[in-house]
C-alpha positions as CSV (number, residue, x, y, z in Angstrom):
1,M,92.6,102.5,105.4
2,P,95.9,101.0,104.7
3,V,98.9,103.2,105.8
4,V,102.3,102.5,103.8
5,D,105.7,103.8,104.7
6,V,107.5,105.7,101.9
7,Q,111.0,107.0,102.0
8,P,111.2,110.7,100.4
9,D,114.7,109.8,99.1
10,E,113.4,106.9,97.3
11,L,110.5,109.0,95.8
12,R,113.0,111.5,94.5
13,R,115.3,108.5,93.2
14,L,112.3,106.6,91.5
15,T,110.5,109.8,90.0
16,G,113.7,111.5,89.1
17,H,112.9,114.7,90.8
18,E,115.8,115.0,93.4
19,D,115.5,118.6,93.5
20,K,111.6,117.9,95.2
21,S,111.2,119.2,99.0
22,D,109.3,117.0,101.6
23,E,106.6,119.6,101.6
24,E,106.3,119.6,97.9
25,F,105.8,115.7,97.8
26,K,103.4,116.0,100.5
27,D,101.3,118.5,98.4
28,D,101.5,116.6,95.3
29,L,100.7,113.1,97.0
30,F,97.6,114.8,98.8
31,A,96.3,115.8,95.0
32,L,96.8,111.9,94.4
33,G,94.4,110.9,97.4
34,L,97.3,110.0,99.5
35,E,97.3,111.9,103.0
36,F,100.3,112.4,105.1
37,E,99.7,110.9,108.5
38,G,103.1,111.6,110.0
39,V,107.1,110.4,109.9
40,T,108.3,107.1,111.2
41,D,111.6,107.1,113.5
42,D,113.8,106.7,110.3
43,G,112.2,109.6,108.4
44,A,109.8,107.5,106.1
45,F,106.5,109.3,105.1
46,Q,103.4,107.5,106.5
47,L,100.8,107.7,103.6
48,E,97.0,106.7,104.1
49,F,94.7,106.1,101.0
50,G,91.6,104.6,100.2
51,P,92.0,100.8,99.6
52,D,91.0,100.8,95.7
53,R,94.5,101.7,94.7
54,L,96.2,98.9,95.7
55,D,99.1,99.5,93.1
56,R,100.4,102.3,95.4
57,L,101.0,99.9,98.3
58,S,104.8,100.6,97.9
59,V,107.0,103.2,96.8
60,E,107.5,102.1,93.6
61,G,103.9,102.3,92.7
62,V,103.5,105.9,94.4
63,A,106.5,107.0,92.4
64,R,104.9,105.7,89.2
65,S,101.5,107.7,90.0
66,L,103.7,110.8,90.6
67,R,105.4,110.5,87.2
68,Y,102.2,110.4,85.5
69,Q,101.0,113.5,87.5
70,Y,104.3,115.4,86.4
71,G,103.7,114.4,82.9
72,D,107.0,112.3,82.9
73,A,105.1,109.2,81.9
74,R,102.0,108.9,79.8
75,G,99.4,106.3,78.7
76,V,99.6,102.4,79.5
77,S,102.8,100.6,80.0
78,V,103.1,97.1,80.1
79,P,106.7,95.6,80.6
80,N,108.2,93.3,78.0
81,T,108.6,89.6,79.4
82,N,110.9,86.7,78.2
83,D,109.8,83.6,76.9
84,P,109.2,81.0,79.8
85,D,112.0,78.8,81.2
86,W,110.2,77.7,84.2
87,T,106.9,75.5,84.3
88,F,104.5,75.3,87.4
89,V,103.2,71.8,87.4
90,V,99.8,71.6,89.3
91,D,99.4,68.0,90.5
92,D,96.0,66.5,91.0
93,D,96.9,66.1,94.8
94,V,96.4,70.0,95.3
95,P,93.8,70.7,98.0
96,D,90.5,71.4,96.4
97,E,90.0,74.5,98.5
98,R,93.0,76.3,97.2
99,P,93.4,75.1,93.4
100,Y,94.8,78.1,91.7
101,V,98.4,79.2,91.2
102,T,100.3,81.9,89.1
103,G,103.8,83.6,89.1
104,A,106.5,84.9,87.3
105,V,110.4,84.9,87.0
106,V,112.1,88.1,87.8
107,R,115.7,88.6,86.6
108,G,118.1,91.3,87.2
109,V,116.7,93.0,90.2
110,D,118.9,95.1,92.1
111,L,117.8,94.6,96.0
112,D,119.5,97.0,98.2
113,D,118.0,97.4,101.9
114,A,115.3,100.1,100.7
115,A,114.2,98.1,97.8
116,L,113.9,94.8,99.8
117,D,112.3,96.5,102.6
118,S,109.7,97.8,100.0
119,L,109.2,94.5,98.5
120,I,108.5,92.9,102.1
121,Q,105.9,95.6,102.6
122,L,104.4,95.2,99.4
123,Q,104.0,91.4,99.9
124,E,102.6,92.2,103.5
125,K,99.9,94.7,102.4
126,L,98.8,92.7,99.5
127,H,98.3,90.0,101.9
128,A,96.2,92.1,104.3
129,T,93.9,93.6,101.5
130,M,93.3,91.6,98.4
131,G,94.8,88.5,99.7
132,R,92.3,88.8,102.8
133,K,95.0,88.1,105.3
134,R,96.5,85.1,103.1
135,A,92.9,83.4,102.9
136,K,92.1,84.4,99.3
137,G,95.7,84.6,97.8
138,A,99.1,84.3,99.4
139,I,102.4,85.4,97.8
140,G,105.8,83.5,97.9
141,I,108.9,85.1,96.8
142,H,112.1,83.0,96.3
143,D,115.9,83.3,95.5
144,L,115.7,81.6,92.1
145,T,119.2,80.4,92.4
146,M,118.7,78.1,95.3
147,L,116.0,76.2,93.4
148,K,116.7,73.3,91.1
149,G,114.1,72.6,88.6
150,D,112.9,69.1,87.8
151,V,113.3,68.2,84.0
152,L,109.9,68.4,82.3
153,S,110.4,65.2,80.1
154,E,113.3,63.8,77.9
155,N,112.1,65.8,75.0
156,A,111.6,69.2,76.7
157,S,114.0,71.7,78.0
158,G,113.5,74.4,80.9
159,N,112.8,73.7,84.6
160,S,109.8,72.9,86.7
161,I,108.4,72.9,90.2
162,T,105.3,71.1,91.3
163,Y,102.4,72.5,93.3
164,T,100.9,69.6,95.0
165,G,99.2,68.6,98.3
166,I,101.0,66.3,100.9
167,E,100.1,64.8,104.3
168,P,100.3,67.1,107.5
169,D,102.9,64.9,108.7
170,G,104.6,64.4,105.4
171,D,108.1,65.8,104.4
172,T,110.0,67.9,106.5
173,F,111.7,71.5,105.6
174,V,113.4,74.4,107.4
175,A,110.9,77.2,107.6
176,L,111.9,80.9,107.5
177,D,113.2,82.2,111.1
178,S,113.7,78.6,112.1
179,N,116.7,76.2,112.3
180,D,114.5,73.1,112.8
181,E,113.6,70.4,110.2
182,L,109.8,70.5,110.8
183,T,106.7,68.6,108.9
184,P,103.8,71.2,107.8
185,A,101.7,70.1,111.0
186,E,104.7,70.6,113.3
187,V,105.1,74.1,111.7
188,L,101.4,74.8,112.7
189,E,102.2,73.9,116.1
190,Q,105.7,75.2,116.7
191,H,106.3,78.3,114.5
192,A,105.1,81.7,115.5
193,T,104.0,82.1,111.7
194,G,102.7,78.7,111.4
195,R,100.3,79.2,114.6
196,K,99.2,82.7,113.3
197,Y,98.1,81.1,109.8
198,A,97.2,77.6,111.0
199,D,93.3,78.3,110.7
200,L,93.7,78.8,107.0
201,V,94.9,75.1,106.2
202,S,94.1,73.0,109.7
203,E,90.8,71.8,108.2
204,Y,92.3,70.7,104.9
205,D,92.7,66.6,104.5
206,R,96.0,67.5,102.6
207,Y,98.2,70.7,102.9
208,P,99.4,72.8,99.9
209,A,103.0,72.2,99.3
210,I,105.3,73.4,96.4
211,Y,108.5,71.1,95.4
212,D,111.5,71.6,93.1
213,E,113.9,68.7,92.5
214,I,115.8,69.0,96.1
215,G,112.5,69.0,97.9
216,L,109.6,71.1,99.8
217,F,110.7,74.7,99.5
218,S,107.1,76.5,100.2
219,F,104.1,75.8,102.4
220,P,101.5,78.1,101.2
221,P,99.7,80.2,102.5
222,V,101.5,79.7,105.8
223,I,105.6,80.1,105.0
224,N,108.3,79.8,102.7
225,G,111.2,77.6,103.5
226,R,114.7,78.9,104.7
227,R,116.6,77.6,101.6
228,T,115.2,80.2,99.0
229,E,115.0,83.1,101.4
230,V,115.6,86.4,99.7
231,S,118.3,88.8,100.6
232,T,120.1,91.8,99.1
233,D,122.3,89.6,97.4
234,S,119.3,88.0,95.3
235,R,119.5,89.0,91.7
236,D,116.7,86.5,90.2
237,L,113.6,85.9,91.9
238,L,110.8,83.3,91.6
239,V,107.5,84.7,92.6
240,E,104.5,82.4,93.2
241,L,101.0,82.8,94.3
242,T,98.3,80.3,95.2
243,G,94.8,81.0,96.3
244,T,91.0,80.4,95.9
245,D,90.4,82.9,93.0
246,Q,92.4,83.2,90.0
247,W,91.6,86.8,89.2
248,T,93.0,87.8,92.6
249,I,96.2,86.4,92.5
250,D,96.8,87.2,88.9
251,R,96.4,90.8,89.7
252,M,98.4,90.4,92.8
253,C,101.2,89.3,90.9
254,N,100.8,92.1,88.5
255,I,101.2,94.6,91.1
256,I,104.4,92.9,92.2
257,C,106.1,92.5,88.8
258,Y,105.6,96.2,88.3
259,A,107.2,97.1,91.3
260,L,110.1,95.1,90.7
261,A,110.2,96.2,87.0
262,A,110.4,99.8,88.2
263,R,113.7,98.7,90.0
264,G,115.3,97.6,86.6
265,A,114.4,93.9,86.7
266,T,113.4,91.8,83.6
267,I,110.1,89.8,83.7
268,E,110.2,86.4,82.4
269,D,106.9,84.1,81.8
270,V,106.4,80.9,83.3
271,E,104.1,78.2,82.1
272,V,101.2,77.0,84.6
273,Q,100.5,73.3,83.4
274,Y,97.0,72.0,84.7
275,E,95.3,68.7,83.7
276,T,93.2,70.6,81.4
277,G,96.1,72.8,79.5
278,T,98.7,74.9,80.2
279,V,98.5,78.7,80.4
280,T,101.3,81.3,80.4
281,K,101.5,83.8,83.3
282,P,101.8,86.7,84.5
283,D,98.5,87.8,82.8
284,F,99.6,91.4,81.4
285,E,96.2,91.6,79.5
286,V,95.2,95.2,78.9
287,E,91.5,95.4,79.5
288,T,89.2,98.1,78.1
289,K,86.1,100.1,79.3
290,R,84.1,102.8,77.7
291,V,82.7,106.2,79.0
292,S,80.9,109.0,77.2
293,H,82.2,112.4,76.8
294,D,79.1,114.2,78.1
295,R,79.3,111.8,81.0
296,I,82.7,113.2,82.1
297,E,81.6,116.6,81.7
298,T,78.6,116.1,83.5
299,V,80.0,114.5,86.4
300,L,82.9,116.9,86.6
301,G,80.9,120.1,85.9
302,V,83.5,121.4,83.3
303,E,83.8,121.6,79.6
304,L,86.6,119.8,78.0
305,E,87.9,119.4,74.5
306,L,88.4,115.8,73.0
307,D,92.1,116.1,72.9
308,E,92.2,117.4,76.6
309,V,90.0,114.5,77.6
310,I,92.6,112.1,75.9
311,D,95.4,114.1,77.4
312,L,94.2,113.8,80.8
313,F,93.6,109.9,80.3
314,E,97.3,109.5,79.4
315,R,98.5,111.3,82.4
316,S,96.5,109.0,84.5
317,G,98.4,106.1,83.1
318,L,95.5,105.1,80.8
319,D,95.2,105.1,77.0
320,A,91.9,106.5,75.1
321,N,90.5,106.4,71.6
322,A,87.6,108.8,70.8
323,E,84.7,107.2,68.8
324,L,82.8,109.9,67.1
325,G,79.1,109.8,66.4
326,E,76.0,111.1,67.8
327,E,77.6,110.7,71.1
328,T,81.4,110.9,71.5
329,V,82.6,107.7,73.4
330,Y,85.9,106.9,74.7
331,E,87.4,103.4,74.7
332,V,90.0,103.2,77.6
333,S,92.8,101.0,78.0
334,I,93.5,100.0,81.6
335,P,97.0,98.6,82.8
336,P,97.1,95.1,84.2
337,Y,98.3,96.7,87.8
338,R,95.0,98.7,88.0
339,V,92.6,96.5,90.0
340,D,90.2,99.5,90.9
341,V,88.6,100.3,87.5
342,L,85.3,98.6,87.4
343,H,82.9,101.0,86.3
344,P,82.7,104.3,84.0
345,L,82.6,106.5,87.2
346,D,86.1,105.2,87.8
347,L,87.4,106.7,84.7
348,V,85.8,109.8,85.4
349,D,87.5,110.0,88.6
350,D,90.9,109.5,87.0
351,V,90.2,112.3,84.5
352,G,89.2,114.5,87.2
353,R,92.4,113.9,89.6
354,A,94.5,114.6,86.3
355,Y,92.7,117.8,85.8
356,G,93.0,118.6,89.5
357,F,90.1,118.9,91.8
358,N,91.2,121.7,93.3
359,E,90.9,123.3,89.9
360,L,87.1,122.8,89.8
361,E,85.3,125.9,90.5
362,P,82.3,125.7,93.0
363,R,78.8,126.9,91.7
364,Y,75.1,126.6,92.4
365,P,73.3,123.8,90.6
366,D,70.7,124.7,88.1
367,V,67.8,124.4,90.3
368,G,65.4,126.7,92.0
369,T,66.4,126.0,95.5
370,V,69.2,126.5,97.9
371,G,70.2,123.5,100.0
372,Q,69.9,123.3,103.5
373,R,69.9,120.7,106.5
374,H,67.7,118.0,106.2
375,E,65.2,117.3,109.1
376,R,67.0,114.1,109.6
377,S,70.3,115.8,110.2
378,R,68.8,118.2,112.7
379,L,67.1,115.5,114.7
380,E,70.5,113.5,114.7
381,D,72.5,116.7,116.0
382,A,69.7,117.0,118.8
383,V,70.0,113.4,120.1
384,R,73.9,113.5,119.7
385,T,73.8,116.7,121.8
386,S,71.5,114.9,124.4
387,L,74.0,111.9,124.4
388,V,76.8,113.9,125.2
389,G,75.0,115.6,127.9
390,L,74.0,112.1,129.6
391,G,77.8,111.6,129.7
392,F,78.4,109.7,126.7
393,E,81.3,109.9,124.3
394,D,80.1,110.4,120.9
395,L,81.7,107.7,118.2
396,L,81.8,107.7,114.4
397,N,82.5,103.9,113.1
398,F,82.4,102.5,109.7
399,H,79.2,101.4,108.2
400,M,80.9,98.3,106.9
401,I,81.6,95.1,108.9
402,S,82.6,91.3,108.8
403,E,79.7,88.8,109.1
404,G,81.8,87.5,112.2
405,E,81.7,90.6,113.9
406,N,77.9,91.6,113.1
407,Y,76.6,88.0,114.0
408,E,78.8,85.3,115.3
409,R,80.7,87.4,118.0
410,M,77.3,88.9,119.2
411,D,75.5,85.3,119.2
412,V,73.0,86.4,116.8
413,E,72.0,84.3,113.9
414,V,71.6,85.6,110.4
415,G,68.0,85.9,109.3
416,S,66.8,85.8,112.8
417,D,64.0,88.0,114.0
418,Y,66.0,89.7,116.6
419,L,67.6,93.3,116.4
420,G,70.5,93.0,114.1
421,G,69.6,89.8,112.9
422,G,68.5,90.7,109.2
423,D,70.0,89.2,106.2
424,P,73.1,91.0,105.4
425,A,73.7,93.4,102.5
426,S,77.0,91.8,101.4
427,I,79.7,92.9,99.0
428,T,80.4,90.3,96.3
429,E,84.1,91.0,95.9
430,P,85.3,92.7,99.1
431,Y,88.9,94.0,99.2
432,S,89.2,93.0,103.0
433,E,87.6,90.2,105.1
434,D,87.1,92.8,107.8
435,Y,84.4,94.6,105.5
436,T,82.3,92.3,103.7
437,M,78.8,93.7,104.7
438,L,76.9,96.6,105.7
439,R,76.1,96.4,109.5
440,T,72.7,95.3,110.5
441,W,73.0,97.2,113.9
442,V,75.5,99.2,115.7
443,L,76.2,97.6,118.8
444,P,78.9,95.1,117.3
445,S,80.7,98.5,116.2
446,L,80.6,99.7,119.9
447,T,81.7,96.4,121.5
448,M,84.7,96.2,118.8
449,V,85.7,99.6,120.4
450,L,85.6,98.5,123.8
451,E,87.7,95.5,122.8
452,N,90.2,97.6,121.1
453,N,90.2,100.0,124.2
454,T,90.8,97.6,127.5
455,H,94.0,99.5,128.1
456,R,92.1,102.5,128.5
457,A,90.5,103.8,131.9
458,Y,87.0,103.0,133.2
459,P,84.3,103.8,133.0
460,Q,83.8,104.1,129.1
461,D,80.2,105.3,128.0
462,L,80.0,105.2,124.5
463,A,77.1,106.2,122.1
464,E,77.0,106.3,118.1
465,I,74.3,107.3,115.8
466,G,75.0,105.5,112.6
467,H,73.7,103.9,109.4
468,V,72.5,100.4,109.5
469,A,70.8,98.1,106.6
470,H,69.7,94.8,105.7
471,R,68.2,92.9,102.6
472,D,64.7,93.5,102.0
473,D,63.0,92.4,98.8
474,D,59.9,94.8,99.3
475,E,62.3,97.7,99.0
476,N,63.1,99.0,95.4
477,T,66.8,98.6,96.2
478,R,66.1,95.1,97.9
479,V,67.7,97.0,100.8
480,A,66.0,98.7,103.8
481,E,68.4,101.4,105.4
482,A,67.8,103.2,108.7
483,R,69.9,105.2,111.3
484,H,70.0,103.8,114.7
485,V,71.0,105.0,118.2
486,A,73.1,102.8,120.4
487,A,75.1,103.4,123.6
488,V,77.0,101.0,125.9
489,L,78.1,101.6,129.7
490,A,80.8,99.7,130.4
491,R,82.0,99.8,134.2
492,H,82.3,97.4,137.1
493,D,78.9,98.1,138.3
494,A,77.2,98.6,135.0
495,T,73.3,97.4,135.2
496,Y,70.3,97.1,133.3
497,E,68.8,99.8,135.6
498,D,71.9,102.3,134.2
499,A,71.0,101.8,130.7
500,K,67.4,102.0,131.0
501,A,68.0,105.4,133.1
502,R,69.9,106.9,130.4
503,L,67.5,105.8,127.8
504,A,64.5,107.0,129.9
505,A,66.4,110.5,130.3
506,L,66.9,110.4,126.2
507,C,63.3,109.7,125.6
508,R,62.1,112.5,128.0
509,D,64.1,114.9,126.2
510,F,62.3,114.3,122.9
511,D,58.7,113.8,124.7
512,V,58.0,110.5,123.7
513,E,56.4,107.8,125.9
514,L,58.9,104.9,126.8
515,E,57.8,101.3,127.8
516,T,60.1,98.5,128.4
517,P,58.6,95.1,128.5
518,A,60.7,92.1,129.2
519,T,62.1,90.2,126.3
520,D,64.8,88.1,125.2
521,H,67.7,88.4,122.8
522,P,70.8,86.4,122.4
523,S,73.3,89.3,122.8
524,F,71.8,90.0,126.3
525,I,71.2,88.2,129.5
526,D,67.9,86.6,130.1
527,G,65.8,88.4,132.6
528,R,68.0,91.5,132.3
529,T,66.7,92.4,128.7
530,A,63.8,94.7,127.6
531,A,62.3,95.8,124.4
532,V,62.2,99.7,123.9
533,V,58.8,100.6,122.9
534,I,58.4,104.1,122.1
535,D,54.9,105.6,121.6
536,G,53.6,102.0,121.2
537,E,56.1,100.7,118.9
538,E,58.8,98.3,119.4
539,V,61.8,99.9,118.1
540,G,64.9,98.2,119.9
541,V,66.4,96.5,123.0
542,V,68.1,97.5,126.3
543,G,69.8,95.5,128.7
544,E,73.1,93.7,130.0
545,L,75.1,92.0,127.6
546,H,75.6,88.4,127.9
547,P,78.8,86.9,129.3
548,K,79.3,85.0,126.0
549,V,79.5,88.2,124.4
550,I,81.5,89.9,126.9
551,V,84.2,87.2,127.1
552,E,84.4,87.1,123.2
553,H,85.3,90.6,123.2
554,D,88.0,90.0,125.8
555,L,86.1,92.4,128.2
556,E,86.5,91.7,132.1
557,L,83.6,93.9,133.5
558,P,80.0,94.0,132.6
559,V,78.4,95.9,129.9
560,A,75.1,97.6,129.8
561,A,73.7,98.4,126.5
562,F,70.7,99.9,124.3
563,E,69.9,100.3,120.7
564,F,66.9,101.5,118.9
565,D,65.6,103.1,115.6
566,L,66.4,106.7,115.6
567,S,63.3,107.6,113.7
568,A,61.2,106.9,117.0
569,L,62.2,110.2,118.5
570,A,61.0,112.3,115.6
């Protein structure tokens, strides 16, 4: 989950509630879904929230949400923009892998230390989330006074910069945090930031580059030039974003523009000139979605008057118009910075938060039974108790994972018949490259935990009962889901026999017959691997992890492991 540092004094100033105490802010933030995680050394709140509300990745966005919650602001707000004076010319040499660009000019911004720190944090958090670590979208923010625009033509006024592609050993520039003139290729080899993001462009024939009349000043998505570095003395900024998806970089740009507008800045349009035509950015189009009154009441479980629903929408930063008929339907306007409203249920969630989830009174549903624990849940608890009794530490990991972690780092091919090799149930538009699919097995999650805990003492005996899924066209949902039991033993003397002994003890606890015929699996060592056969059905695998997998996860000692389908113990 994203964690954002927010100074409470900045919240007081930006919300206009100077009298609010820290404790009151914490309560109000929790009502918005932002959980207080602690305080930094300089007194900033550390706030954790779901990755859907990316407009809250800065103190400005958090303050805007609080103002709506307090009733100090209502409805959709769209910044006024001035006519464009700058043009981005997209050259035909731009790398095909990164063809899109957007941006804005921001004038009159007051950047004190707090505002600059917030802007940098927002840029970094957007890179990590929507930008997928800059692979899908990257942001460059420049001091506009340090740029000299090219004249578009003899008959045209205004300034232009050019987004193009250059040879790796082409023009030189001085990158941020450097004093040396370097070519893009040298930046990737010699600069710390260049080495960090080299993989994003190293396979390109030509590297992305942005020029003004003076020369190269930005090497996206890697690093900006020092000439245009932003400081607290900067008042006019150029914001440019490049990426692989136009929608993504447009929304990232909107979030930045709204944050700077909250600081009193004026937004100025830019024109983006492609070979196919010219478009104006930033894209502040207000989208609409529809949701019925009945659905809002059904989901929330409360009766609401029409005017009350419209009021709740406005207190969520939305606008709504009611269409009366057989069914009352609201047409809801969504501001440009909201990237999370994809479905009518997202609108219902906004109404519920504005109403106050704590105000909802719990009641029994209108059915003839009272809920009780599912038998599967009873089985899970019993297995979990047995695993703890066998010396394992119980874990709960995310059900989502990346394809690289699920397959490549475990040396398993997608679509293979091995445990964990099933076709992935992938997310079409994931917010983060770390979570792009539902995991097909649990062992990758456990090896990731081992990788992140190499500084901890050994032995480390870990177990998890978790959800797995893979594509299956025979299922109604086209996804087959299951619960798996997985365990790892990381210690200097871990062997196949250790893993099998724990597995056998677990099976005895549930009075099932275990067999372990030899098998092969790419994640395990040949000759030290067996199938898990319970009551005559093959349901998993047990063995010693292959050295390739161990080295891939930076582990320096043997790991024995097993995984099988939980239902086999029922």
